């Protein structure tokens, strides 16, 4: 494997999801010769099967739920009728409206060569491309960015291949073929995807059962957050089975796609019937047929090993996005892409370690869940001394008038200081509200600065300031207040 004396490209990017697109964009912006290779749809998972279609579906479901709750605001409406083809039309049109931003035409116009085909590393510098039209190209790259993403986990459970299951990727094609929402939906997995889609389908009229192996939903979040989400799902009619694991499946030969699942908990086994089975059990890196194993880039567990600068054992081969983790968010893929592109192009001169210090996250259930930095569990596990401040949204004026009083703002600060080390919000527009706390953490603004910032009244954002106020009251300087009390008494004469 001799290093070429000359290279066809400065950078070759494999995969046109968020990480790949941003890597190619950056390379073109600094006038590098860059080729982007994608066999499937431009935009990757987020645009075509992930963020965009799921949020479009959630929006439709929320409209139905708002119609059901309109009577408490004095607006009487009948039970909404769900027209699934029209719902899917909104999903499809949402994707189509965003597609031009990720299109071949746009990136070609930016100076990126886009090849439609399957890439494979022949050696550390050579990429063989089997084009979709049947032809073949071979390119050498001074640097290579792997951005092939991740795929849904499908467990090897007995009978699973005999039932017609869907994942977060294949769900949309199935829904496009159905005349109506499935009557009975079984969702395996109580993480973000499972909770979001379980609630959405329940609101669209399905009878939904959500099964989670862990003792609670959203196990990565603190327990109070899990409790609010669980209560919300139960109140809307989702059957939530935590501490429960699927054992086996059996197809219903009388109904296409339908079947039964046997699940097990400490109470024993039970059988659940379904018309549609959705697997939401996490995602694993996509490494198949890329030549990574042959080059020794993947460990025995199927993980691509990278350093703090996203470099593999060959420093000119880098990885970004869901392929490498540790956070599988679209915004993290875009964040990593800058480091991958810059380190690939300029790493011989100066390299940069990825900054993971302030990473926002969100789950688009209702009420929304959002967070940044450490959870309380993580702080305890790492032995970090902290203070917890909580402000309940039921006390917030805007939440009261909007009828959205469920939730809270929880902020972790370093013990004895106003420095924010983590925050979580549950409530209406939590994913928007967290941005202020992300900004505060990123630029070292503490609770005192947050409290001293004017917030528009009445808005949900005021909850952040009130949380800062609660922190201030808990950390009031007692000696100074005693002195002021004496001073004012003296002033009265």
PDB file of N, CA and C in Angstrom, residues 360-442:
ATOM      1  N   UNK A 360     -26.563  20.178  22.603  1.00  0.00           N
ATOM      2  CA  UNK A 360     -28.012  20.146  22.883  1.00  0.00           C
ATOM      3  C   UNK A 360     -28.659  18.878  22.345  1.00  0.00           C
ATOM      4  N   UNK A 361     -29.776  18.508  22.960  1.00  0.00           N
ATOM      5  CA  UNK A 361     -30.537  17.328  22.539  1.00  0.00           C
ATOM      6  C   UNK A 361     -32.014  17.637  22.721  1.00  0.00           C
ATOM      7  N   UNK A 362     -32.855  16.932  21.988  1.00  0.00           N
ATOM      8  CA  UNK A 362     -34.302  17.156  22.104  1.00  0.00           C
ATOM      9  C   UNK A 362     -35.057  15.903  21.718  1.00  0.00           C
ATOM     10  N   UNK A 363     -36.196  15.722  22.363  1.00  0.00           N
ATOM     11  CA  UNK A 363     -37.145  14.667  22.012  1.00  0.00           C
ATOM     12  C   UNK A 363     -38.473  15.355  21.747  1.00  0.00           C
ATOM     13  N   UNK A 364     -39.030  15.140  20.555  1.00  0.00           N
ATOM     14  CA  UNK A 364     -40.189  15.912  20.131  1.00  0.00           C
ATOM     15  C   UNK A 364     -41.505  15.217  20.464  1.00  0.00           C
ATOM     16  N   UNK A 365     -41.620  14.856  21.735  1.00  0.00           N
ATOM     17  CA  UNK A 365     -42.906  14.423  22.265  1.00  0.00           C
ATOM     18  C   UNK A 365     -43.643  15.667  22.750  1.00  0.00           C
ATOM     19  N   UNK A 366     -44.844  15.476  23.267  1.00  0.00           N
ATOM     20  CA  UNK A 366     -45.609  16.592  23.809  1.00  0.00           C
ATOM     21  C   UNK A 366     -46.013  16.244  25.236  1.00  0.00           C
ATOM     22  N   UNK A 367     -45.447  16.932  26.263  1.00  0.00           N
ATOM     23  CA  UNK A 367     -44.562  18.089  26.174  1.00  0.00           C
ATOM     24  C   UNK A 367     -43.160  17.718  25.698  1.00  0.00           C
ATOM     25  N   UNK A 368     -42.525  18.678  25.006  1.00  0.00           N
ATOM     26  CA  UNK A 368     -41.201  18.438  24.466  1.00  0.00           C
ATOM     27  C   UNK A 368     -40.175  18.266  25.586  1.00  0.00           C
ATOM     28  N   UNK A 369     -39.112  17.556  25.245  1.00  0.00           N
ATOM     29  CA  UNK A 369     -37.989  17.355  26.154  1.00  0.00           C
ATOM     30  C   UNK A 369     -36.738  17.902  25.475  1.00  0.00           C
ATOM     31  N   UNK A 370     -35.963  18.688  26.198  1.00  0.00           N
ATOM     32  CA  UNK A 370     -34.714  19.205  25.647  1.00  0.00           C
ATOM     33  C   UNK A 370     -33.682  19.291  26.751  1.00  0.00           C
ATOM     34  N   UNK A 371     -32.425  19.178  26.384  1.00  0.00           N
ATOM     35  CA  UNK A 371     -31.374  19.239  27.381  1.00  0.00           C
ATOM     36  C   UNK A 371     -30.052  19.645  26.776  1.00  0.00           C
ATOM     37  N   UNK A 372     -29.098  19.974  27.642  1.00  0.00           N
ATOM     38  CA  UNK A 372     -27.741  20.304  27.222  1.00  0.00           C
ATOM     39  C   UNK A 372     -26.822  20.012  28.401  1.00  0.00           C
ATOM     40  N   UNK A 373     -25.626  19.591  28.095  1.00  0.00           N
ATOM     41  CA  UNK A 373     -24.672  19.337  29.164  1.00  0.00           C
ATOM     42  C   UNK A 373     -25.011  18.089  29.960  1.00  0.00           C
ATOM     43  N   UNK A 374     -24.624  18.089  31.234  1.00  0.00           N
ATOM     44  CA  UNK A 374     -24.766  16.914  32.080  1.00  0.00           C
ATOM     45  C   UNK A 374     -26.189  16.740  32.591  1.00  0.00           C
ATOM     46  N   UNK A 375     -26.609  15.490  32.718  1.00  0.00           N
ATOM     47  CA  UNK A 375     -27.809  15.177  33.483  1.00  0.00           C
ATOM     48  C   UNK A 375     -27.388  15.026  34.946  1.00  0.00           C
ATOM     49  N   UNK A 376     -28.372  14.952  35.825  1.00  0.00           N
ATOM     50  CA  UNK A 376     -28.060  14.790  37.238  1.00  0.00           C
ATOM     51  C   UNK A 376     -27.371  13.451  37.483  1.00  0.00           C
ATOM     52  N   UNK A 377     -27.820  12.411  36.791  1.00  0.00           N
ATOM     53  CA  UNK A 377     -27.204  11.091  36.936  1.00  0.00           C
ATOM     54  C   UNK A 377     -25.744  11.134  36.512  1.00  0.00           C
ATOM     55  N   UNK A 378     -25.455  11.781  35.405  1.00  0.00           N
ATOM     56  CA  UNK A 378     -24.080  11.869  34.920  1.00  0.00           C
ATOM     57  C   UNK A 378     -23.196  12.636  35.894  1.00  0.00           C
ATOM     58  N   UNK A 379     -23.716  13.721  36.454  1.00  0.00           N
ATOM     59  CA  UNK A 379     -22.941  14.505  37.414  1.00  0.00           C
ATOM     60  C   UNK A 379     -22.581  13.665  38.635  1.00  0.00           C
ATOM     61  N   UNK A 380     -23.553  12.874  39.123  1.00  0.00           N
ATOM     62  CA  UNK A 380     -23.289  12.007  40.275  1.00  0.00           C
ATOM     63  C   UNK A 380     -22.265  10.932  39.921  1.00  0.00           C
ATOM     64  N   UNK A 381     -22.425  10.323  38.747  1.00  0.00           N
ATOM     65  CA  UNK A 381     -21.507   9.260  38.337  1.00  0.00           C
ATOM     66  C   UNK A 381     -20.071   9.766  38.209  1.00  0.00           C
ATOM     67  N   UNK A 382     -19.915  11.024  37.813  1.00  0.00           N
ATOM     68  CA  UNK A 382     -18.573  11.589  37.626  1.00  0.00           C
ATOM     69  C   UNK A 382     -18.032  12.252  38.886  1.00  0.00           C
ATOM     70  N   UNK A 383     -18.799  12.211  39.957  1.00  0.00           N
ATOM     71  CA  UNK A 383     -18.353  12.792  41.214  1.00  0.00           C
ATOM     72  C   UNK A 383     -18.276  14.306  41.193  1.00  0.00           C
ATOM     73  N   UNK A 384     -19.098  14.945  40.380  1.00  0.00           N
ATOM     74  CA  UNK A 384     -19.090  16.401  40.266  1.00  0.00           C
ATOM     75  C   UNK A 384     -20.071  16.991  41.274  1.00  0.00           C
ATOM     76  N   UNK A 385     -19.592  17.877  42.116  1.00  0.00           N
ATOM     77  CA  UNK A 385     -20.455  18.552  43.086  1.00  0.00           C
ATOM     78  C   UNK A 385     -21.320  19.572  42.355  1.00  0.00           C
ATOM     79  N   UNK A 386     -22.615  19.518  42.583  1.00  0.00           N
ATOM     80  CA  UNK A 386     -23.527  20.383  41.847  1.00  0.00           C
ATOM     81  C   UNK A 386     -24.698  20.829  42.719  1.00  0.00           C
ATOM     82  N   UNK A 387     -25.388  21.838  42.226  1.00  0.00           N
ATOM     83  CA  UNK A 387     -26.638  22.296  42.808  1.00  0.00           C
ATOM     84  C   UNK A 387     -27.726  22.135  41.762  1.00  0.00           C
ATOM     85  N   UNK A 388     -28.902  21.713  42.172  1.00  0.00           N
ATOM     86  CA  UNK A 388     -30.031  21.564  41.249  1.00  0.00           C
ATOM     87  C   UNK A 388     -31.064  22.635  41.548  1.00  0.00           C
ATOM     88  N   UNK A 389     -31.431  23.390  40.515  1.00  0.00           N
ATOM     89  CA  UNK A 389     -32.495  24.389  40.629  1.00  0.00           C
ATOM     90  C   UNK A 389     -33.626  23.990  39.695  1.00  0.00           C
ATOM     91  N   UNK A 390     -34.846  24.002  40.199  1.00  0.00           N
ATOM     92  CA  UNK A 390     -36.001  23.604  39.400  1.00  0.00           C
ATOM     93  C   UNK A 390     -37.077  24.677  39.452  1.00  0.00           C
ATOM     94  N   UNK A 391     -37.596  25.021  38.275  1.00  0.00           N
ATOM     95  CA  UNK A 391     -38.722  25.957  38.184  1.00  0.00           C
ATOM     96  C   UNK A 391     -39.862  25.255  37.458  1.00  0.00           C
ATOM     97  N   UNK A 392     -41.030  25.205  38.090  1.00  0.00           N
ATOM     98  CA  UNK A 392     -42.191  24.513  37.526  1.00  0.00           C
ATOM     99  C   UNK A 392     -42.960  25.436  36.583  1.00  0.00           C
ATOM    100  N   UNK A 393     -43.286  24.928  35.392  1.00  0.00           N
ATOM    101  CA  UNK A 393     -44.003  25.738  34.406  1.00  0.00           C
ATOM    102  C   UNK A 393     -45.431  26.060  34.832  1.00  0.00           C
ATOM    103  N   UNK A 394     -45.982  25.336  35.778  1.00  0.00           N
ATOM    104  CA  UNK A 394     -47.342  25.640  36.233  1.00  0.00           C
ATOM    105  C   UNK A 394     -47.429  27.024  36.870  1.00  0.00           C
ATOM    106  N   UNK A 395     -46.273  27.617  37.205  1.00  0.00           N
ATOM    107  CA  UNK A 395     -46.239  28.950  37.799  1.00  0.00           C
ATOM    108  C   UNK A 395     -46.042  30.046  36.760  1.00  0.00           C
ATOM    109  N   UNK A 396     -45.801  29.664  35.505  1.00  0.00           N
ATOM    110  CA  UNK A 396     -45.462  30.631  34.455  1.00  0.00           C
ATOM    111  C   UNK A 396     -46.722  31.186  33.794  1.00  0.00           C
ATOM    112  N   UNK A 397     -46.817  32.502  33.671  1.00  0.00           N
ATOM    113  CA  UNK A 397     -48.022  33.142  33.140  1.00  0.00           C
ATOM    114  C   UNK A 397     -48.361  32.656  31.739  1.00  0.00           C
ATOM    115  N   UNK A 398     -47.388  32.577  30.855  1.00  0.00           N
ATOM    116  CA  UNK A 398     -47.668  32.176  29.473  1.00  0.00           C
ATOM    117  C   UNK A 398     -48.136  30.717  29.418  1.00  0.00           C
ATOM    118  N   UNK A 399     -47.541  29.877  30.228  1.00  0.00           N
ATOM    119  CA  UNK A 399     -47.960  28.478  30.267  1.00  0.00           C
ATOM    120  C   UNK A 399     -49.398  28.355  30.771  1.00  0.00           C
ATOM    121  N   UNK A 400     -49.761  29.218  31.707  1.00  0.00           N
ATOM    122  CA  UNK A 400     -51.124  29.191  32.253  1.00  0.00           C
ATOM    123  C   UNK A 400     -52.141  29.566  31.180  1.00  0.00           C
ATOM    124  N   UNK A 401     -51.916  30.670  30.471  1.00  0.00           N
ATOM    125  CA  UNK A 401     -52.907  31.126  29.489  1.00  0.00           C
ATOM    126  C   UNK A 401     -52.949  30.206  28.273  1.00  0.00           C
ATOM    127  N   UNK A 402     -51.837  29.530  27.966  1.00  0.00           N
ATOM    128  CA  UNK A 402     -51.809  28.609  26.833  1.00  0.00           C
ATOM    129  C   UNK A 402     -52.324  27.225  27.201  1.00  0.00           C
ATOM    130  N   UNK A 403     -52.587  27.005  28.485  1.00  0.00           N
ATOM    131  CA  UNK A 403     -53.013  25.679  28.911  1.00  0.00           C
ATOM    132  C   UNK A 403     -51.916  24.646  28.766  1.00  0.00           C
ATOM    133  N   UNK A 404     -50.662  25.073  28.921  1.00  0.00           N
ATOM    134  CA  UNK A 404     -49.503  24.195  28.747  1.00  0.00           C
ATOM    135  C   UNK A 404     -48.642  24.224  30.010  1.00  0.00           C
ATOM    136  N   UNK A 405     -49.243  23.821  31.119  1.00  0.00           N
ATOM    137  CA  UNK A 405     -48.587  23.980  32.412  1.00  0.00           C
ATOM    138  C   UNK A 405     -47.762  22.771  32.830  1.00  0.00           C
ATOM    139  N   UNK A 406     -47.711  21.736  32.010  1.00  0.00           N
ATOM    140  CA  UNK A 406     -46.954  20.535  32.360  1.00  0.00           C
ATOM    141  C   UNK A 406     -45.482  20.735  32.019  1.00  0.00           C
ATOM    142  N   UNK A 407     -44.617  20.508  32.996  1.00  0.00           N
ATOM    143  CA  UNK A 407     -43.190  20.571  32.729  1.00  0.00           C
ATOM    144  C   UNK A 407     -42.429  21.444  33.690  1.00  0.00           C
ATOM    145  N   UNK A 408     -41.137  21.613  33.395  1.00  0.00           N
ATOM    146  CA  UNK A 408     -40.261  22.351  34.298  1.00  0.00           C
ATOM    147  C   UNK A 408     -38.951  22.685  33.603  1.00  0.00           C
ATOM    148  N   UNK A 409     -38.200  23.574  34.237  1.00  0.00           N
ATOM    149  CA  UNK A 409     -36.818  23.865  33.852  1.00  0.00           C
ATOM    150  C   UNK A 409     -35.931  23.412  34.994  1.00  0.00           C
ATOM    151  N   UNK A 410     -34.980  22.534  34.704  1.00  0.00           N
ATOM    152  CA  UNK A 410     -34.021  22.041  35.702  1.00  0.00           C
ATOM    153  C   UNK A 410     -32.626  22.463  35.264  1.00  0.00           C
ATOM    154  N   UNK A 411     -31.899  23.136  36.161  1.00  0.00           N
ATOM    155  CA  UNK A 411     -30.560  23.616  35.836  1.00  0.00           C
ATOM    156  C   UNK A 411     -29.579  23.096  36.877  1.00  0.00           C
ATOM    157  N   UNK A 412     -28.491  22.504  36.387  1.00  0.00           N
ATOM    158  CA  UNK A 412     -27.401  22.082  37.259  1.00  0.00           C
ATOM    159  C   UNK A 412     -26.307  23.131  37.207  1.00  0.00           C
ATOM    160  N   UNK A 413     -25.875  23.603  38.383  1.00  0.00           N
ATOM    161  CA  UNK A 413     -24.769  24.549  38.473  1.00  0.00           C
ATOM    162  C   UNK A 413     -23.669  23.951  39.329  1.00  0.00           C
ATOM    163  N   UNK A 414     -22.430  24.374  39.061  1.00  0.00           N
ATOM    164  CA  UNK A 414     -21.317  23.927  39.880  1.00  0.00           C
ATOM    165  C   UNK A 414     -21.539  24.378  41.317  1.00  0.00           C
ATOM    166  N   UNK A 415     -21.249  23.526  42.265  1.00  0.00           N
ATOM    167  CA  UNK A 415     -21.490  23.812  43.669  1.00  0.00           C
ATOM    168  C   UNK A 415     -20.838  25.129  44.080  1.00  0.00           C
ATOM    169  N   UNK A 416     -21.674  26.034  44.622  1.00  0.00           N
ATOM    170  CA  UNK A 416     -21.163  27.306  45.110  1.00  0.00           C
ATOM    171  C   UNK A 416     -20.892  28.336  44.037  1.00  0.00           C
ATOM    172  N   UNK A 417     -21.225  28.022  42.783  1.00  0.00           N
ATOM    173  CA  UNK A 417     -20.980  28.949  41.673  1.00  0.00           C
ATOM    174  C   UNK A 417     -22.237  29.068  40.828  1.00  0.00           C
ATOM    175  N   UNK A 418     -22.278  30.082  39.966  1.00  0.00           N
ATOM    176  CA  UNK A 418     -23.443  30.229  39.088  1.00  0.00           C
ATOM    177  C   UNK A 418     -23.185  29.644  37.700  1.00  0.00           C
ATOM    178  N   UNK A 419     -22.058  28.926  37.546  1.00  0.00           N
ATOM    179  CA  UNK A 419     -21.704  28.330  36.253  1.00  0.00           C
ATOM    180  C   UNK A 419     -22.618  27.154  35.943  1.00  0.00           C
ATOM    181  N   UNK A 420     -23.235  27.188  34.763  1.00  0.00           N
ATOM    182  CA  UNK A 420     -24.180  26.141  34.355  1.00  0.00           C
ATOM    183  C   UNK A 420     -23.403  24.959  33.789  1.00  0.00           C
ATOM    184  N   UNK A 421     -23.673  23.758  34.318  1.00  0.00           N
ATOM    185  CA  UNK A 421     -22.996  22.560  33.807  1.00  0.00           C
ATOM    186  C   UNK A 421     -23.976  21.616  33.110  1.00  0.00           C
ATOM    187  N   UNK A 422     -25.257  21.910  33.197  1.00  0.00           N
ATOM    188  CA  UNK A 422     -26.260  21.093  32.521  1.00  0.00           C
ATOM    189  C   UNK A 422     -27.638  21.687  32.733  1.00  0.00           C
ATOM    190  N   UNK A 423     -28.535  21.390  31.819  1.00  0.00           N
ATOM    191  CA  UNK A 423     -29.906  21.881  31.945  1.00  0.00           C
ATOM    192  C   UNK A 423     -30.844  20.960  31.190  1.00  0.00           C
ATOM    193  N   UNK A 424     -32.053  20.833  31.711  1.00  0.00           N
ATOM    194  CA  UNK A 424     -33.100  20.060  31.051  1.00  0.00           C
ATOM    195  C   UNK A 424     -34.397  20.844  31.131  1.00  0.00           C
ATOM    196  N   UNK A 425     -35.161  20.799  30.048  1.00  0.00           N
ATOM    197  CA  UNK A 425     -36.461  21.471  30.018  1.00  0.00           C
ATOM    198  C   UNK A 425     -37.494  20.480  29.504  1.00  0.00           C
ATOM    199  N   UNK A 426     -38.618  20.425  30.175  1.00  0.00           N
ATOM    200  CA  UNK A 426     -39.776  19.677  29.694  1.00  0.00           C
ATOM    201  C   UNK A 426     -40.918  20.665  29.602  1.00  0.00           C
ATOM    202  N   UNK A 427     -41.539  20.772  28.431  1.00  0.00           N
ATOM    203  CA  UNK A 427     -42.647  21.699  28.293  1.00  0.00           C
ATOM    204  C   UNK A 427     -42.854  22.143  26.864  1.00  0.00           C
ATOM    205  N   UNK A 428     -43.848  22.988  26.681  1.00  0.00           N
ATOM    206  CA  UNK A 428     -44.151  23.562  25.368  1.00  0.00           C
ATOM    207  C   UNK A 428     -42.934  24.295  24.819  1.00  0.00           C
ATOM    208  N   UNK A 429     -42.527  23.927  23.596  1.00  0.00           N
ATOM    209  CA  UNK A 429     -41.403  24.574  22.916  1.00  0.00           C
ATOM    210  C   UNK A 429     -40.083  24.429  23.664  1.00  0.00           C
ATOM    211  N   UNK A 430     -39.906  23.328  24.388  1.00  0.00           N
ATOM    212  CA  UNK A 430     -38.662  23.120  25.128  1.00  0.00           C
ATOM    213  C   UNK A 430     -37.444  23.116  24.206  1.00  0.00           C
ATOM    214  N   UNK A 431     -37.602  22.562  23.000  1.00  0.00           N
ATOM    215  CA  UNK A 431     -36.480  22.498  22.064  1.00  0.00           C
ATOM    216  C   UNK A 431     -36.036  23.888  21.618  1.00  0.00           C
ATOM    217  N   UNK A 432     -36.949  24.858  21.650  1.00  0.00           N
ATOM    218  CA  UNK A 432     -36.584  26.251  21.353  1.00  0.00           C
ATOM    219  C   UNK A 432     -36.012  26.922  22.604  1.00  0.00           C
ATOM    220  N   UNK A 433     -36.619  26.662  23.751  1.00  0.00           N
ATOM    221  CA  UNK A 433     -36.207  27.308  24.991  1.00  0.00           C
ATOM    222  C   UNK A 433     -34.788  26.943  25.396  1.00  0.00           C
ATOM    223  N   UNK A 434     -34.358  25.725  25.082  1.00  0.00           N
ATOM    224  CA  UNK A 434     -33.039  25.285  25.514  1.00  0.00           C
ATOM    225  C   UNK A 434     -31.929  26.089  24.850  1.00  0.00           C
ATOM    226  N   UNK A 435     -32.227  26.743  23.728  1.00  0.00           N
ATOM    227  CA  UNK A 435     -31.195  27.477  22.985  1.00  0.00           C
ATOM    228  C   UNK A 435     -30.539  28.551  23.845  1.00  0.00           C
ATOM    229  N   UNK A 436     -31.321  29.197  24.700  1.00  0.00           N
ATOM    230  CA  UNK A 436     -30.752  30.242  25.556  1.00  0.00           C
ATOM    231  C   UNK A 436     -29.736  29.659  26.529  1.00  0.00           C
ATOM    232  N   UNK A 437     -30.029  28.488  27.069  1.00  0.00           N
ATOM    233  CA  UNK A 437     -29.118  27.854  28.008  1.00  0.00           C
ATOM    234  C   UNK A 437     -27.906  27.270  27.299  1.00  0.00           C
ATOM    235  N   UNK A 438     -28.090  26.824  26.064  1.00  0.00           N
ATOM    236  CA  UNK A 438     -26.949  26.390  25.245  1.00  0.00           C
ATOM    237  C   UNK A 438     -25.995  27.563  25.021  1.00  0.00           C
ATOM    238  N   UNK A 439     -26.558  28.702  24.645  1.00  0.00           N
ATOM    239  CA  UNK A 439     -25.755  29.904  24.419  1.00  0.00           C
ATOM    240  C   UNK A 439     -25.025  30.317  25.693  1.00  0.00           C
ATOM    241  N   UNK A 440     -25.743  30.263  26.831  1.00  0.00           N
ATOM    242  CA  UNK A 440     -25.135  30.654  28.105  1.00  0.00           C
ATOM    243  C   UNK A 440     -23.950  29.746  28.444  1.00  0.00           C
ATOM    244  N   UNK A 441     -24.136  28.435  28.275  1.00  0.00           N
ATOM    245  CA  UNK A 441     -23.051  27.507  28.571  1.00  0.00           C
ATOM    246  C   UNK A 441     -21.879  27.697  27.617  1.00  0.00           C
ATOM    247  N   UNK A 442     -22.194  27.873  26.341  1.00  0.00           N
ATOM    248  CA  UNK A 442     -21.135  27.978  25.322  1.00  0.00           C
ATOM    249  C   UNK A 442     -20.246  29.173  25.570  1.00  0.00           C
TER     250      UNK A 442
END
